mmCIF file of C-alpha atoms in Angstrom:
data_model
loop_
_atom_site.group_PDB
_atom_site.id
_atom_site.type_symbol
_atom_site.label_atom_id
_atom_site.label_comp_id
_atom_site.label_asym_id
_atom_site.label_seq_id
_atom_site.Cartn_x
_atom_site.Cartn_y
_atom_site.Cartn_z
ATOM 1 C CA ASP N 60 105.213 78.180 123.517
ATOM 2 C CA GLY N 61 108.602 78.374 124.384
ATOM 3 C CA ILE N 62 109.558 80.162 121.545
ATOM 4 C CA PRO N 63 112.342 82.519 122.986
ATOM 5 C CA VAL N 64 112.216 86.494 122.303
ATOM 6 C CA HIS N 65 114.843 88.642 121.625
ATOM 7 C CA VAL N 66 114.621 92.046 121.969
ATOM 8 C CA VAL N 67 117.162 94.006 119.775
ATOM 9 C CA PRO N 68 117.005 97.464 120.611
ATOM 10 C CA HIS N 69 117.150 100.329 118.420
ATOM 11 C CA PRO N 70 120.258 101.185 116.167
ATOM 12 C CA LEU N 71 120.910 104.332 117.597
ATOM 13 C CA GLN N 72 124.472 106.295 117.466
ATOM 14 C CA ALA N 73 125.611 108.560 119.972
ATOM 15 C CA PRO N 74 124.545 111.976 119.536
ATOM 16 C CA LYS N 75 127.487 114.741 117.566
ATOM 17 C CA PRO N 76 125.226 117.754 117.481
ATOM 18 C CA SER N 77 126.299 120.724 115.615
ATOM 19 C CA GLN N 78 127.484 123.499 117.538
ATOM 20 C CA LYS N 79 124.587 125.149 116.621
ATOM 21 C CA ASP N 80 121.798 127.092 118.988
ATOM 22 C CA ARG N 81 118.576 128.991 119.276
ATOM 23 C CA PHE N 82 119.933 131.764 118.195
ATOM 24 C CA ASP N 83 121.326 129.988 114.888
ATOM 25 C CA PHE N 84 117.462 127.995 114.138
ATOM 26 C CA GLY N 85 115.539 131.351 114.523
ATOM 27 C CA LEU N 86 114.512 130.358 117.556
ATOM 28 C CA PRO N 87 113.461 132.422 120.581
ATOM 29 C CA LYS N 88 116.146 133.152 124.342
ATOM 30 C CA THR N 89 113.530 131.391 126.745
ATOM 31 C CA ALA N 90 110.630 130.274 125.136
ATOM 32 C CA LEU N 91 109.698 127.138 126.499
ATOM 33 C CA VAL N 92 110.328 124.709 123.115
ATOM 34 C CA VAL N 93 107.712 121.953 122.205
ATOM 35 C CA TYR N 94 109.458 119.856 118.593
ATOM 36 C CA MET N 95 107.290 118.113 116.272
ATOM 37 C CA THR N 96 109.419 116.622 113.243
ATOM 38 C CA PHE N 97 108.601 114.162 110.889
ATOM 39 C CA SER N 98 109.246 113.528 107.241
ATOM 40 C CA MET N 99 106.198 115.162 104.193
ATOM 41 C CA ASP N 100 107.781 111.363 102.294
ATOM 42 C CA ALA N 101 105.461 109.435 105.126
ATOM 43 C CA ASN N 102 101.553 109.324 105.741
ATOM 44 C CA LEU N 103 100.892 113.116 106.909
ATOM 45 C CA THR N 104 97.353 111.389 108.297
ATOM 46 C CA ARG N 105 99.561 108.697 110.329
ATOM 47 C CA LYS N 106 102.153 111.016 111.473
ATOM 48 C CA ASN N 107 99.882 114.011 112.300
ATOM 49 C CA PRO N 108 101.316 117.012 112.475
ATOM 50 C CA TRP N 109 97.880 118.999 113.145
ATOM 51 C CA CYS N 110 97.297 116.577 116.713
ATOM 52 C CA ALA N 111 100.805 118.647 117.840
ATOM 53 C CA ILE N 112 99.266 122.068 116.150
ATOM 54 C CA ASP N 113 96.036 121.104 118.617
ATOM 55 C CA ALA N 114 97.328 119.986 121.621
ATOM 56 C CA PHE N 115 100.244 122.586 121.649
ATOM 57 C CA LYS N 116 97.111 125.482 121.625
ATOM 58 C CA ALA N 117 94.858 123.550 123.816
ATOM 59 C CA ALA N 118 97.973 123.600 126.536
ATOM 60 C CA PHE N 119 99.221 127.102 125.882
ATOM 61 C CA GLY N 120 97.292 129.401 123.205
ATOM 62 C CA ASP N 121 99.266 132.130 122.010
ATOM 63 C CA ASP N 122 101.478 132.702 124.966
ATOM 64 C CA THR N 123 104.721 133.498 123.062
ATOM 65 C CA ARG N 124 106.822 132.044 126.459
ATOM 66 C CA TYR N 125 106.246 128.901 124.213
ATOM 67 C CA ARG N 126 107.241 127.862 120.632
ATOM 68 C CA LEU N 127 106.349 125.146 118.793
ATOM 69 C CA VAL N 128 108.748 124.189 115.832
ATOM 70 C CA ILE N 129 107.627 121.723 113.658
ATOM 71 C CA LYS N 130 110.917 120.188 111.038
ATOM 72 C CA VAL N 131 109.317 118.557 107.883
ATOM 73 C CA ARG N 132 111.907 116.850 106.635
ATOM 74 C CA ALA N 133 111.555 115.957 102.622
ATOM 75 C CA ALA N 134 109.351 119.057 102.301
ATOM 76 C CA ASN N 135 107.124 119.299 98.737
ATOM 77 C CA LEU N 136 106.287 123.021 99.527
ATOM 78 C CA GLN N 137 103.647 122.311 96.305
ATOM 79 C CA HIS N 138 101.964 119.767 97.752
ATOM 80 C CA PRO N 139 98.405 120.342 99.322
ATOM 81 C CA ALA N 140 98.503 119.136 103.154
ATOM 82 C CA PHE N 141 101.613 120.555 102.958
ATOM 83 C CA LYS N 142 99.815 124.034 102.243
ATOM 84 C CA GLU N 143 97.547 123.645 105.004
ATOM 85 C CA LEU N 144 99.988 122.806 107.577
ATOM 86 C CA ALA N 145 102.414 126.031 106.464
ATOM 87 C CA ALA N 146 98.821 128.177 106.696
ATOM 88 C CA ALA N 147 97.945 126.992 110.207
ATOM 89 C CA VAL N 148 101.769 127.547 111.244
ATOM 90 C CA ARG N 149 101.442 130.730 109.828
ATOM 91 C CA SER N 150 98.334 131.406 111.577
ATOM 92 C CA MET N 151 100.252 131.342 114.690
ATOM 93 C CA GLN N 152 102.640 133.883 116.748
ATOM 94 C CA ASN N 153 104.397 131.165 118.618
ATOM 95 C CA ALA N 154 104.520 128.885 116.045
ATOM 96 C CA GLN N 155 107.089 128.080 113.116
ATOM 97 C CA LEU N 156 107.932 125.763 111.022
ATOM 98 C CA ILE N 157 111.462 124.401 109.423
ATOM 99 C CA THR N 158 111.845 123.519 106.075
ATOM 100 C CA SER N 159 115.114 123.580 105.545
ATOM 101 C CA VAL N 160 117.818 120.598 104.551
ATOM 102 C CA LEU N 161 119.690 120.095 107.559
ATOM 103 C CA SER N 162 123.062 117.981 108.846
ATOM 104 C CA ALA N 163 122.867 115.085 110.701
ATOM 105 C CA ALA N 164 124.875 117.224 113.124
ATOM 106 C CA ASP N 165 122.615 120.133 112.604
ATOM 107 C CA ASN N 166 119.135 118.175 113.487
ATOM 108 C CA TRP N 167 120.658 116.702 115.997
ATOM 109 C CA ALA N 168 121.952 120.384 117.436
ATOM 110 C CA LEU N 169 117.545 121.857 117.005
ATOM 111 C CA LEU N 170 116.167 118.932 118.891
ATOM 112 C CA ASN N 171 118.846 119.389 121.695
ATOM 113 C CA CYS N 172 117.160 122.882 121.314
ATOM 114 C CA ALA N 173 113.741 121.361 121.997
ATOM 115 C CA ASP N 174 112.430 121.603 125.954
ATOM 116 C CA ILE N 175 109.893 118.564 124.754
ATOM 117 C CA VAL N 176 109.724 116.897 121.604
ATOM 118 C CA ILE N 177 106.024 115.505 120.802
ATOM 119 C CA CYS N 178 105.633 112.681 118.803
ATOM 120 C CA PRO N 179 102.123 112.674 118.097
ATOM 121 C CA SER N 180 102.015 109.835 115.158
ATOM 122 C CA ARG N 181 98.766 106.888 114.737
ATOM 123 C CA ALA N 182 99.700 103.490 114.275
ATOM 124 C CA GLU N 183 103.584 104.057 115.136
ATOM 125 C CA GLY N 184 105.271 102.333 117.822
ATOM 126 C CA PHE N 185 108.381 103.488 119.082
ATOM 127 C CA GLY N 186 110.448 105.337 116.921
ATOM 128 C CA LEU N 187 113.691 106.101 115.965
ATOM 129 C CA VAL N 188 112.633 110.066 117.063
ATOM 130 C CA GLN N 189 111.812 109.605 120.429
ATOM 131 C CA ALA N 190 114.573 107.279 121.299
ATOM 132 C CA GLU N 191 117.038 110.391 120.219
ATOM 133 C CA ALA N 192 114.889 112.691 122.051
ATOM 134 C CA MET N 193 115.631 110.341 125.159
ATOM 135 C CA TRP N 194 119.008 109.863 124.633
ATOM 136 C CA LEU N 195 119.422 113.587 124.747
ATOM 137 C CA GLY N 196 117.286 114.054 128.226
ATOM 138 C CA LYS N 197 113.750 115.350 126.005
ATOM 139 C CA PRO N 198 110.448 114.893 128.052
ATOM 140 C CA LEU N 199 108.439 113.115 125.116
ATOM 141 C CA VAL N 200 104.833 112.967 124.637
ATOM 142 C CA CYS N 201 103.929 110.404 122.197
#
């Protein structure tokens, strides 16, 4: 209709990861790390961490050469959905849940430890996690 369209990129700051590495986050040194992060403040059905678990299991089974890491921000440890998620992760020998509050620099460092970033959100467009992963040159599965 002749209406101009202007694309405005995500306002992404240059990453400033801390010096923390896999050891600091309890990650195996040589495993291929698949990483997902989300906030409990978001709708868990939409963020879909169970899809990440199912996809990881389908791809790697219980092979400990691979590690699924799910970082949960604003974790409500008493929430029934969180308890279900925690139980699912505990049942896997090659997965871990990180719920500690991290500084921005440590969040960047944790993301930088990943080999692959997975974002199985339902009804989500291009988000900040995807932009950050791409900035760091990480393969991204959405």
